[in-house]
Amino acid sequence: MGTALLYDEEMTKYKLLWVDPACKIEVPERLIVSYEALVRSGLSDRCISIPAREASDSEILLVHSELYLEAVKKTPYMTLEDLKEFTLQFGDVYFHPNIYHCAKLASGSALQLVDSVMTGKVRNGIALVRPPGHHSMHGAANGFCVFNNVAIAARYAKQKYGVKRVLIVDWDIHHGQGVQYCFEDDPSVLYFSWHRYEHQNFWPNLRESDYDSVGKESGAGFNINVPWNNVGMENSDYLSVFCHVLLPVAYEFCPDLVLVCAGFDSAIGDPEGEMCATPDIFAHLTHLLMNLAGGKLCAVLEGGYNLTSLAQSVCQTVQTLLGDPLPQLANLRGPCKSAIESLQCARSAHRRYWSFLKHAADPPMTDISTKHVKSAMEEEEKTEMAEEERCTEGKVWPEPPERLCPPVCSASVLPDDVACPDGLKRLSSSKDLEPLLVSKLKNRFRTAAVDGDGVTTFSRLYTLIEKLVVNEIRNGLVLVPDVAAAMMCVVQDLTSDLVKRVLVVCVGKEKELDYITTDGKVLVVQISSEDSEEQRSKYYIPVCLKKGCSDTSGFIQAVLGLLLPLGYEYNPDLVLLVRMPGSGVVDSMWQQLIGLLQGFAKGHTLVLMQVNEKACMGSTASALLGHPAPPLQDLQTPFPEDGDALERLRERLQADWKMLQTTS
Ligand SMILES: CC(O)(O)NCCCCNCCCN
Ligand SMILES: [Zn+2]
């Protein structure tokens, strides 16, 4: 299934007609450069173009009052003076004779997108719209927004398709207070927003934008605010919040639909955000949401005022929606102190509502909420981040790297008598192994594992790896007689200098994992039921699940809160996913793991499985081909020991691995 793209140039046909410094950044060019970048890059041709439409009155009334709608209806007939007058009653927004029409098209586009996804016409999609929506409220326009496009879409999805749970992720750099007000008492809509806050000193300066606004009444726990109290936040800060706050809750919430308030003013260069995250971060933020709700994801444009980073960020988002390989994110050095404080506050505020956050630490000593007056230390810290360090318009950043699709997506190396799963390309060619390597293989394993066809298997395995690292093939599945032996070979014989780092993810109880480099060329994360003895090195991290890999709750927690942050920091060139026989990992979890691991190494994942486990080749192939993983249904409360052990493991490792930090 494809990716929908909604765009109508009519929505470029309104603009600010008078002088207002607060509104001058919201210009038609925002939409034009975004769409043109998609056209120029060839991405628009790969999308399924869906026409915009006007939202009807009843659809707009899902969120807004009749009084407000009737008032806005009058604006097309207003004189310039009337428009100015009318605008004065709202904050940081402007009206125009054509903005009502455009606002209906913006909301209608979001609804068209929901229809396309919910009817299965497409898997996911993006609506390039203006005016944006997330600040507008029941009876008021605000922050360049007239109708709350995403809030209307959420209500529409529930009403028309009986969607039970909607996740709204708002990565715009402003707090979508309009969305928060809409759903704060509604447990069927989980609203997550991060936003520049600076202890309530940043627009819209609301006390209720802080982390302690967790929702009300039955909606308590279903509103998550992560305030950024400093500017200059980077990729590490964003990924940490996804791994340690949003994703655990999102997986536990198990939404039927994901809506994204896709504002790109959180990207580097934006005059509003003054952040430093690069456009390719949105490739990963999108990817990390794409295995929720069976891949049903609707992104709706909100803000984004630097025309360069906006266009790049939109392209990064669309390319991921289309399933292209992800760019590697280099040198993630962990969240900054301020981000850790915000992270810790949000986690502790929600630990009573979400079992996946149950073991979150207490809030930091330095209470960062607005009550807290800026201390001399903070003032000093702010001057530390001198003007020039801050990310302003003048900031430059590298073009996002090209994300080339390999000619072959998924290859397989299988015994001749095993049928190749649909969609996979069987690799039969293999270069002859040097005799030296053959003899090494033979005398390393006296077992039959490396008899005649065993050598063939290994030579094909090495061939496959070579094709992965030169991006001829994206990922692969290999069936071997003995996975432990095969893993040793791959890890030890990886001579290719194209592979500087290999992330080995071992699922299931270990046999002998005696081969662990300490030079950092290999990072092994082992998830099993074995009560691991003391962790052997920075590069061998055993995660113990009391009830073993069949405990999906514990497993997904370990993946989100440990494996993902580690993987991002380690930044491997190859991922080796080893399924030990008898691991008991649940199929949907296995597919989720493969899906999430695609975020590393440009998707170069090599799955090693034992021949006698060929029954799960189909689901492995499906995940390797990029099909969304099935949702993890009715997750049990994680085993307390496991949750607690994971927290302690993170605390122990965070000295070596900065991305594991969740406490200041
Ligand atoms: C959709 C959105 O979230 O990007 N709207 C942002 C509104 C910002 C209002 N304040 C502007 C002050 C100018 N420096
Ligand atoms: Zn914004």
XYZ file of C-alpha atoms and ligand atoms in Angstrom:
679
model
C 0.000 0.000 0.000
C 1.160 3.491 -0.768
C 1.572 6.907 0.760
C -1.018 9.644 0.266
C -0.008 13.217 -0.499
C -2.546 15.997 -0.112
C -1.746 19.452 -1.449
C -3.856 22.135 -3.103
C -2.309 25.399 -4.230
C -5.518 27.179 -3.218
C -4.157 27.028 0.330
C -1.313 29.308 -0.736
C -3.797 32.009 -1.651
C -3.987 34.012 1.525
C -1.415 36.109 3.347
C -0.883 38.862 5.913
C -2.355 42.100 4.578
C -1.007 44.472 7.226
C 2.041 44.902 9.441
C 2.192 42.443 12.320
C 5.671 41.249 13.380
C 4.190 38.243 15.188
C 2.560 36.884 12.051
C 4.875 37.817 9.235
C 6.617 34.416 9.229
C 3.444 32.554 8.258
C 3.739 32.999 4.488
C 2.350 31.133 1.439
C 5.889 30.206 0.386
C 5.943 27.682 3.246
C 3.570 25.462 1.304
C 5.104 26.214 -2.068
C 8.674 25.285 -1.125
C 7.506 22.125 0.623
C 5.533 20.861 -2.349
C 8.163 21.939 -4.875
C 10.852 20.083 -2.940
C 8.728 16.918 -3.088
C 8.260 17.413 -6.837
C 11.904 18.155 -7.515
C 13.090 15.134 -5.537
C 10.665 12.858 -7.395
C 8.937 11.982 -4.125
C 5.558 13.452 -5.102
C 5.373 11.106 -8.117
C 5.830 8.137 -5.784
C 2.894 9.225 -3.619
C -0.785 8.714 -4.251
C -2.229 12.152 -4.832
C -5.488 12.654 -2.930
C -7.563 15.781 -3.610
C -8.264 18.264 -0.863
C -11.854 19.059 0.016
C -13.625 21.565 2.233
C -14.582 20.372 5.667
C -18.312 20.663 6.197
C -19.902 22.717 8.961
C -20.759 19.592 10.932
C -17.182 18.388 10.693
C -15.843 21.740 11.900
C -18.419 21.684 14.706
C -16.853 18.447 15.983
C -14.373 20.779 17.679
C -15.495 24.394 17.288
C -18.534 26.330 18.519
C -21.321 27.510 16.217
C -20.681 31.025 17.420
C -17.068 30.869 16.317
C -17.848 29.171 12.995
C -20.578 31.722 12.178
C -18.161 34.543 12.971
C -15.412 33.110 10.756
C -17.984 32.615 7.972
C -18.358 36.374 7.776
C -14.686 37.113 7.163
C -14.706 36.614 3.365
C -17.003 39.649 3.077
C -15.093 41.904 5.454
C -13.193 45.019 4.491
C -9.553 45.269 5.430
C -10.481 47.353 8.445
C -13.102 44.813 9.539
C -10.587 42.000 9.159
C -8.082 43.861 11.339
C -10.809 44.536 13.869
C -11.958 40.922 13.827
C -8.382 39.692 14.224
C -7.791 41.786 17.332
C -9.931 39.485 19.469
C -7.487 36.612 18.931
C -3.775 36.090 19.603
C -0.934 35.896 17.106
C -3.159 35.118 14.141
C -4.429 37.062 11.149
C -7.476 36.835 8.905
C -7.814 37.340 5.167
C -10.817 37.207 2.812
C -9.696 33.786 1.599
C -8.505 32.259 4.876
C -11.892 30.749 5.746
C -11.868 28.873 2.451
C -8.296 27.728 3.064
C -9.052 26.721 6.649
C -11.893 24.508 5.393
C -9.528 22.984 2.825
C -6.884 22.401 5.503
C -9.328 20.585 7.790
C -10.916 18.799 4.839
C -7.476 17.616 3.689
C -6.851 16.069 7.080
C -10.198 14.259 6.812
C -9.421 13.054 3.296
C -6.171 11.668 4.664
C -7.998 9.861 7.476
C -10.449 8.398 4.925
C -7.631 7.192 2.677
C -5.840 5.478 5.558
C -8.885 4.076 7.349
C -10.355 2.605 4.156
C -7.021 0.982 3.318
C -6.598 2.967 0.113
C -3.156 3.905 1.400
C -1.017 2.813 4.344
C -0.079 6.302 5.513
C 0.167 9.863 4.222
C 0.828 13.547 4.694
C -1.340 16.632 4.174
C 0.518 19.819 3.305
C -1.863 22.469 4.580
C -2.164 26.008 5.788
C -3.516 27.562 7.949
C -2.152 25.203 10.600
C -4.449 23.986 13.359
C -3.086 22.869 16.710
C -3.459 26.221 18.543
C -7.062 26.917 17.551
C -9.664 26.320 20.230
C -13.384 25.672 20.585
C -14.229 29.337 20.205
C -11.045 31.045 19.088
C -8.365 31.292 16.446
C -4.786 31.434 17.713
C -1.158 31.088 16.650
C -1.829 31.290 12.880
C -4.524 28.591 13.314
C -8.225 28.919 12.414
C -9.683 25.373 12.644
C -7.967 22.605 14.573
C -7.258 20.282 11.652
C -5.847 17.374 13.671
C -8.368 17.595 16.525
C -11.210 17.534 13.988
C -9.529 14.550 12.276
C -9.309 12.648 15.562
C -12.986 13.173 16.375
C -13.926 12.361 12.777
C -11.976 9.085 12.861
C -13.699 8.035 16.084
C -17.152 8.999 14.815
C -16.931 7.618 11.277
C -14.668 4.603 11.726
C -15.258 3.718 15.350
C -11.573 4.152 16.093
C -11.146 3.367 19.786
C -7.783 4.930 20.511
C -6.069 7.765 18.660
C -2.480 8.790 19.362
C -1.650 12.398 18.467
C 2.082 13.145 18.333
C 2.831 16.862 18.135
C 6.477 17.436 17.211
C 5.895 21.087 16.333
C 8.026 23.328 18.567
C 4.939 25.083 19.974
C 2.493 23.551 22.407
C -0.758 22.672 20.679
C -2.878 23.898 23.551
C -5.949 23.698 21.346
C -5.495 19.953 21.037
C -4.768 19.581 24.746
C -7.964 21.431 25.699
C -9.946 19.286 23.288
C -8.944 15.920 24.684
C -7.614 16.507 28.196
C -10.508 14.585 29.752
C -10.691 12.000 26.974
C -8.851 8.681 27.538
C -9.471 7.627 23.931
C -7.118 10.303 22.579
C -3.537 10.383 23.854
C -1.948 13.744 23.121
C 1.850 14.022 23.244
C 3.599 17.335 22.689
C 7.064 18.690 23.195
C 7.496 22.403 22.923
C 9.825 25.270 23.621
C 8.801 26.501 27.055
C 11.690 28.184 28.902
C 9.845 28.012 32.195
C 6.723 29.642 30.710
C 8.738 32.440 29.128
C 8.039 31.247 25.598
C 4.810 31.696 23.630
C 2.007 30.872 24.356
C 3.331 31.237 27.921
C 0.798 28.876 29.445
C 1.171 27.304 32.859
C -0.765 24.317 31.542
C 1.918 23.576 28.937
C 4.211 22.238 31.639
C 4.930 18.559 32.258
C 2.487 18.403 35.204
C -0.536 18.837 32.914
C -1.242 15.143 32.595
C -4.914 15.310 31.653
C -8.077 15.565 33.737
C -10.623 13.194 35.237
C -10.845 10.094 33.083
C -8.285 11.644 30.780
C -5.618 11.677 33.476
C -2.430 10.211 32.010
C -3.515 10.797 28.419
C -1.884 14.186 28.023
C 1.919 14.254 27.916
C 3.830 17.536 27.797
C 7.605 17.647 27.494
C 8.753 21.260 27.923
C 12.091 22.344 26.425
C 13.482 24.869 28.920
C 16.482 25.697 26.769
C 16.933 26.279 23.044
C 19.514 24.385 21.017
C 18.003 20.948 21.516
C 19.596 18.373 19.214
C 18.806 14.999 17.645
C 19.858 13.201 20.844
C 17.343 15.138 22.914
C 14.488 14.351 20.545
C 15.342 10.640 20.273
C 15.747 10.310 24.040
C 12.256 11.668 24.611
C 10.862 9.269 22.009
C 12.640 6.261 23.492
C 12.119 7.058 27.162
C 8.769 8.853 27.232
C 6.617 8.654 24.098
C 7.242 5.168 22.732
C 6.791 3.174 25.961
C 3.461 4.916 26.537
C 2.449 4.711 22.866
C 3.047 0.948 22.817
C 1.149 0.466 26.031
C -1.704 2.655 24.703
C -1.762 0.559 21.511
C -3.532 3.102 19.259
C -5.688 2.198 16.245
C -4.600 5.361 14.453
C -1.652 7.751 14.735
C -2.061 11.427 13.820
C 0.986 13.665 13.707
C 0.873 17.420 14.221
C 3.835 17.656 11.884
C 5.302 21.039 12.617
C 8.872 21.493 11.412
C 9.715 24.625 13.388
C 11.467 22.140 15.707
C 14.190 21.796 13.068
C 17.500 23.646 12.949
C 17.405 27.127 11.465
C 13.844 27.859 12.446
C 13.450 31.358 13.905
C 10.701 30.229 16.250
C 12.268 27.085 17.631
C 15.952 28.012 17.673
C 16.661 24.296 17.991
C 19.518 22.326 16.435
C 17.922 19.056 15.374
C 18.688 18.325 11.725
C 16.004 17.594 9.101
C 16.938 13.912 8.930
C 15.710 13.516 12.508
C 12.168 13.568 11.113
C 12.981 10.477 9.083
C 13.566 8.661 12.375
C 10.694 10.238 14.312
C 8.354 9.116 11.525
C 9.935 5.656 11.387
C 9.588 5.147 15.141
C 5.819 5.708 14.852
C 5.277 3.541 11.786
C 4.897 0.234 13.558
C 2.084 1.530 15.732
C -1.536 1.089 14.682
C -0.506 -1.338 11.936
C 1.229 1.537 10.173
C -1.871 3.767 9.942
C -0.198 7.154 10.240
C -1.555 10.557 9.092
C 0.824 13.502 9.208
C -0.675 17.006 8.943
C 1.571 20.028 8.499
C 1.545 22.568 11.351
C 4.439 25.049 11.640
C 7.870 25.431 10.053
C 9.210 28.888 9.121
C 12.704 28.361 7.780
C 11.936 27.569 4.180
C 15.117 25.516 3.752
C 14.836 23.246 6.786
C 11.073 23.029 6.302
C 11.395 21.670 2.769
C 14.166 19.268 3.759
C 12.228 18.023 6.793
C 9.087 17.452 4.723
C 11.091 15.414 2.223
C 12.690 13.354 5.003
C 9.254 12.614 6.438
C 7.714 11.622 3.104
C 10.666 9.458 2.142
C 10.238 7.444 5.353
C 6.477 7.156 4.839
C 7.329 5.657 1.438
C 9.514 3.047 3.154
C 12.915 4.205 1.947
C 16.013 3.324 3.981
C 16.739 5.659 6.877
C 19.787 7.879 7.046
C 22.370 7.071 9.705
C 22.397 9.680 12.470
C 25.962 10.395 13.421
C 27.504 11.196 16.781
C 24.490 11.203 19.050
C 26.056 12.197 22.333
C 23.082 11.859 24.612
C 20.539 14.345 25.934
C 21.665 17.615 27.480
C 21.135 18.323 31.174
C 18.016 20.387 30.608
C 16.475 17.724 28.385
C 17.179 15.045 30.975
C 15.398 17.129 33.597
C 12.375 17.548 31.336
C 12.481 13.858 30.471
C 12.669 12.859 34.102
C 9.832 15.197 35.082
C 7.554 13.904 32.355
C 8.337 10.274 33.208
C 7.770 10.755 36.933
C 4.558 12.717 36.338
C 3.188 9.797 34.331
C 4.576 6.792 36.179
C 1.337 6.359 38.100
C -0.650 6.141 34.841
C 1.536 3.906 32.682
C 2.921 0.578 33.798
C 5.739 1.024 31.297
C 6.871 4.083 33.279
C 6.189 2.521 36.670
C 9.827 2.355 37.629
C 10.659 5.871 36.483
C 12.783 7.777 38.971
C 11.519 10.578 41.219
C 11.503 14.089 39.737
C 14.837 15.907 39.847
C 15.754 17.814 42.963
C 15.815 21.098 41.072
C 12.103 21.473 40.491
C 12.016 22.845 36.954
C 8.336 23.739 36.864
C 7.292 27.329 36.333
C 6.943 28.018 40.035
C 10.682 27.895 40.079
C 12.301 31.295 39.703
C 15.305 31.368 37.401
C 18.361 30.788 39.542
C 21.723 32.473 39.139
C 23.038 29.105 37.901
C 20.489 28.964 35.131
C 21.224 32.544 34.119
C 24.906 31.640 33.982
C 24.081 28.474 31.979
C 22.107 30.577 29.539
C 24.997 33.001 29.007
C 27.163 29.870 28.623
C 25.090 29.065 25.580
C 26.174 32.347 24.086
C 24.265 33.940 21.266
C 26.463 32.543 18.507
C 26.101 28.962 19.862
C 22.361 29.272 19.533
C 20.810 28.040 16.337
C 19.379 30.960 14.445
C 18.537 31.646 10.814
C 22.226 32.174 10.174
C 22.973 28.588 11.220
C 24.043 26.251 8.434
C 23.750 22.483 8.359
C 24.640 19.754 5.864
C 22.158 18.631 3.213
C 20.502 15.456 4.480
C 22.339 12.423 3.033
C 20.834 10.704 0.004
C 18.749 7.682 0.954
C 19.178 5.261 -1.935
C 16.974 2.186 -2.262
C 19.116 -0.892 -2.971
C 18.139 -2.783 -6.136
C 17.156 -5.745 -3.967
C 15.216 -5.208 -0.763
C 15.405 -8.596 0.949
C 17.524 -11.622 0.096
C 17.582 -15.101 1.585
C 20.167 -17.811 2.040
C 18.361 -21.096 2.552
C 19.041 -24.799 2.279
C 18.076 -25.954 -1.213
C 15.103 -27.917 0.078
C 13.544 -24.924 1.824
C 11.132 -22.751 -0.184
C 11.948 -19.061 -0.364
C 9.304 -16.825 1.277
C 7.371 -14.510 -1.044
C 9.116 -11.292 -1.837
C 12.566 -12.484 -0.860
C 15.258 -13.042 -3.479
C 17.133 -16.280 -2.937
C 20.853 -15.775 -3.050
C 22.441 -18.770 -4.700
C 25.508 -17.173 -6.141
C 28.452 -17.294 -3.883
C 32.049 -16.586 -4.387
C 34.295 -19.475 -3.514
C 35.699 -19.027 -0.093
C 39.413 -18.845 0.239
C 40.641 -22.306 1.210
C 42.112 -20.740 4.324
C 38.681 -19.602 5.450
C 37.174 -22.988 4.637
C 39.727 -24.775 6.736
C 39.257 -22.234 9.508
C 35.516 -22.889 9.409
C 36.033 -26.614 9.400
C 38.387 -26.783 12.264
C 36.476 -24.223 14.237
C 33.398 -26.383 14.204
C 34.052 -30.026 14.442
C 30.272 -30.420 14.313
C 28.575 -31.349 11.078
C 27.431 -27.751 10.813
C 30.074 -27.101 8.255
C 29.990 -30.078 5.981
C 29.678 -29.655 2.201
C 26.509 -27.625 2.091
C 27.510 -25.954 5.308
C 30.447 -24.398 3.530
C 28.102 -23.340 0.740
C 25.847 -21.751 3.292
C 28.684 -19.803 4.803
C 30.035 -18.685 1.467
C 26.572 -17.420 0.539
C 26.289 -15.783 3.939
C 29.528 -13.892 3.377
C 28.403 -12.946 -0.109
C 25.176 -11.603 1.301
C 27.006 -9.515 3.867
C 29.201 -8.051 1.185
C 26.157 -7.097 -0.854
C 24.557 -5.516 2.196
C 27.482 -3.295 3.018
C 27.729 -2.002 -0.547
C 23.978 -1.349 -0.515
C 23.167 -3.777 -3.329
C 20.750 -5.477 -0.938
C 18.964 -3.841 1.947
C 18.490 -6.762 4.327
C 18.544 -10.546 4.450
C 17.409 -13.728 6.121
C 19.718 -16.706 6.557
C 18.742 -20.175 7.743
C 21.648 -22.066 9.206
C 22.015 -25.410 10.989
C 23.506 -23.736 14.053
C 22.870 -20.030 14.688
C 25.399 -19.703 17.477
C 28.131 -21.084 15.252
C 27.056 -18.889 12.367
C 26.993 -15.839 14.578
C 30.531 -16.530 15.753
C 31.682 -16.798 12.162
C 30.053 -13.594 11.080
C 31.306 -11.704 14.075
C 34.827 -13.043 13.934
C 35.392 -13.107 10.220
C 33.876 -9.791 9.368
C 36.905 -8.511 7.630
C 35.168 -5.984 5.452
C 36.490 -2.573 6.401
C 33.187 -1.162 5.260
C 31.785 -2.473 8.514
C 33.270 -0.595 11.404
C 30.585 -1.531 13.886
C 28.217 -4.474 14.100
C 25.237 -4.456 16.428
C 24.408 -8.026 17.387
C 20.947 -8.512 18.865
C 20.591 -11.942 20.366
C 17.057 -13.103 21.086
C 16.936 -16.127 23.320
C 19.174 -17.928 25.739
C 22.790 -17.848 24.924
C 24.946 -20.837 24.272
C 28.520 -19.795 24.292
C 28.892 -16.107 23.643
C 32.530 -16.280 24.473
C 33.542 -14.055 21.622
C 33.117 -10.469 22.662
C 35.439 -7.839 21.362
C 36.331 -5.024 23.658
C 37.487 -2.793 20.845
C 33.975 -1.701 20.132
C 33.745 -3.330 16.706
C 30.866 -5.422 18.003
C 28.127 -4.502 20.439
C 26.113 -7.456 21.652
C 22.736 -6.967 23.303
C 21.342 -10.249 24.488
C 17.711 -10.508 25.531
C 16.975 -13.796 27.247
C 15.684 -15.479 30.329
C 19.147 -16.314 31.551
C 20.039 -14.654 34.786
C 23.163 -13.131 33.372
C 26.184 -12.965 35.505
C 27.872 -9.612 35.921
C 27.890 -7.688 32.658
C 31.142 -8.532 30.972
C 32.043 -5.381 29.084
C 30.701 -2.117 27.748
C 30.046 -3.998 24.556
C 28.223 -7.014 25.898
C 24.888 -6.143 27.465
C 22.757 -9.052 28.669
C 19.138 -8.165 29.443
C 17.373 -10.691 31.592
C 13.607 -11.165 31.412
C 12.354 -13.282 34.283
C 9.692 -14.884 32.155
C 11.872 -15.053 29.093
C 11.401 -13.654 25.587
C 7.794 -14.801 25.503
C 7.041 -11.928 27.894
C 6.232 -9.326 25.263
C 5.745 -6.534 27.796
C 9.202 -6.971 29.220
C 10.640 -7.492 25.766
C 9.238 -4.315 24.204
C 10.326 -2.333 27.254
C 13.880 -3.596 26.818
C 13.769 -2.787 23.112
C 12.397 0.755 23.510
C 14.239 1.799 26.673
C 17.564 0.084 26.116
C 18.153 -1.391 22.653
C 16.974 1.632 20.673
C 18.945 4.264 22.622
C 22.034 2.021 22.536
C 21.638 1.403 18.835
C 21.317 5.092 18.044
C 24.386 5.941 20.062
C 26.424 3.031 18.698
C 25.358 3.792 15.112
C 26.269 0.401 13.564
C 26.974 -0.265 9.866
C 25.341 -3.678 10.117
C 22.742 -5.213 12.414
C 22.889 -8.937 13.049
C 19.643 -10.216 14.538
C 20.096 -13.715 15.896
C 17.090 -15.795 16.853
C 18.267 -18.482 19.198
C 16.236 -21.693 18.969
C 13.481 -21.949 21.532
C 13.542 -18.240 22.374
C 9.744 -18.211 22.605
C 9.568 -14.668 21.259
C 6.016 -13.864 20.126
C 5.572 -13.355 16.373
C 4.193 -9.815 16.557
C 7.034 -8.848 18.890
C 9.551 -10.409 16.505
C 8.146 -8.343 13.646
C 8.111 -5.176 15.765
C 11.764 -5.777 16.620
C 12.734 -6.218 12.961
C 10.730 -3.121 12.078
C 12.379 -0.972 14.718
C 15.886 -2.235 13.913
C 15.447 -0.931 10.357
C 16.264 2.458 11.816
C 19.908 1.473 12.070
C 22.632 0.870 9.488
C 20.477 2.152 6.595
C 18.272 -0.878 7.191
C 21.115 -3.375 6.686
C 19.743 -6.087 8.944
C 20.873 -9.681 8.664
C 18.545 -12.138 10.375
C 20.095 -15.438 11.413
C 17.670 -18.246 12.196
C 17.953 -21.941 12.769
C 16.645 -24.195 9.999
C 14.267 -25.854 12.424
C 12.587 -22.492 13.030
C 11.716 -21.975 9.381
C 8.034 -21.769 10.378
C 8.459 -18.119 11.270
C 10.219 -17.231 8.029
C 7.003 -15.781 6.604
C 6.564 -13.163 9.304
C 10.292 -12.440 9.260
C 10.121 -11.850 5.521
C 7.087 -9.617 5.922
C 8.900 -7.406 8.425
C 12.085 -7.322 6.345
C 10.039 -6.228 3.326
C 8.820 -3.243 5.317
C 5.259 -4.317 5.996
C 4.053 -2.815 9.271
C 4.286 -5.149 12.217
C 1.036 -6.249 13.868
C 0.154 -4.279 17.024
C 1.218 -5.830 20.328
C -2.211 -6.636 21.686
C -3.254 -6.447 25.339
C 0.170 -6.053 26.896
C 0.301 -7.318 30.455
C 1.840 -5.236 33.202
C 5.565 -5.820 32.980
C 7.091 -8.018 35.630
C 8.138 -5.659 38.463
C 11.570 -7.232 38.768
C 12.158 -6.780 35.062
C 11.066 -3.155 35.033
C 13.185 -2.427 38.047
C 16.162 -4.369 36.671
C 15.948 -2.451 33.403
C 16.018 0.841 35.302
C 19.062 -0.287 37.281
C 20.777 -1.593 34.180
C 20.304 1.799 32.545
C 21.660 3.598 35.567
C 24.695 1.321 35.561
C 25.346 1.712 31.856
C 24.573 5.376 31.433
C 28.141 6.324 32.286
C 29.228 4.494 29.137
C 26.126 5.044 27.052
C 24.774 8.596 27.269
C 21.592 7.794 25.374
C 20.449 5.643 28.277
C 20.272 8.605 30.650
C 16.846 9.287 32.064
C 17.855 10.907 35.334
C 19.919 14.009 35.997
C 1.510 26.317 14.014
C 2.511 26.987 14.926
O 2.621 26.238 16.119
O 3.804 26.951 14.337
N 2.129 28.353 15.221
C 3.101 29.166 15.931
C 2.517 30.499 16.388
C 3.586 31.389 16.996
C 2.979 32.677 17.535
N 4.013 33.562 18.072
C 4.841 34.145 17.024
C 5.833 35.156 17.584
C 6.774 35.621 16.470
N 8.110 35.646 16.961
Zn 4.872 25.793 15.761
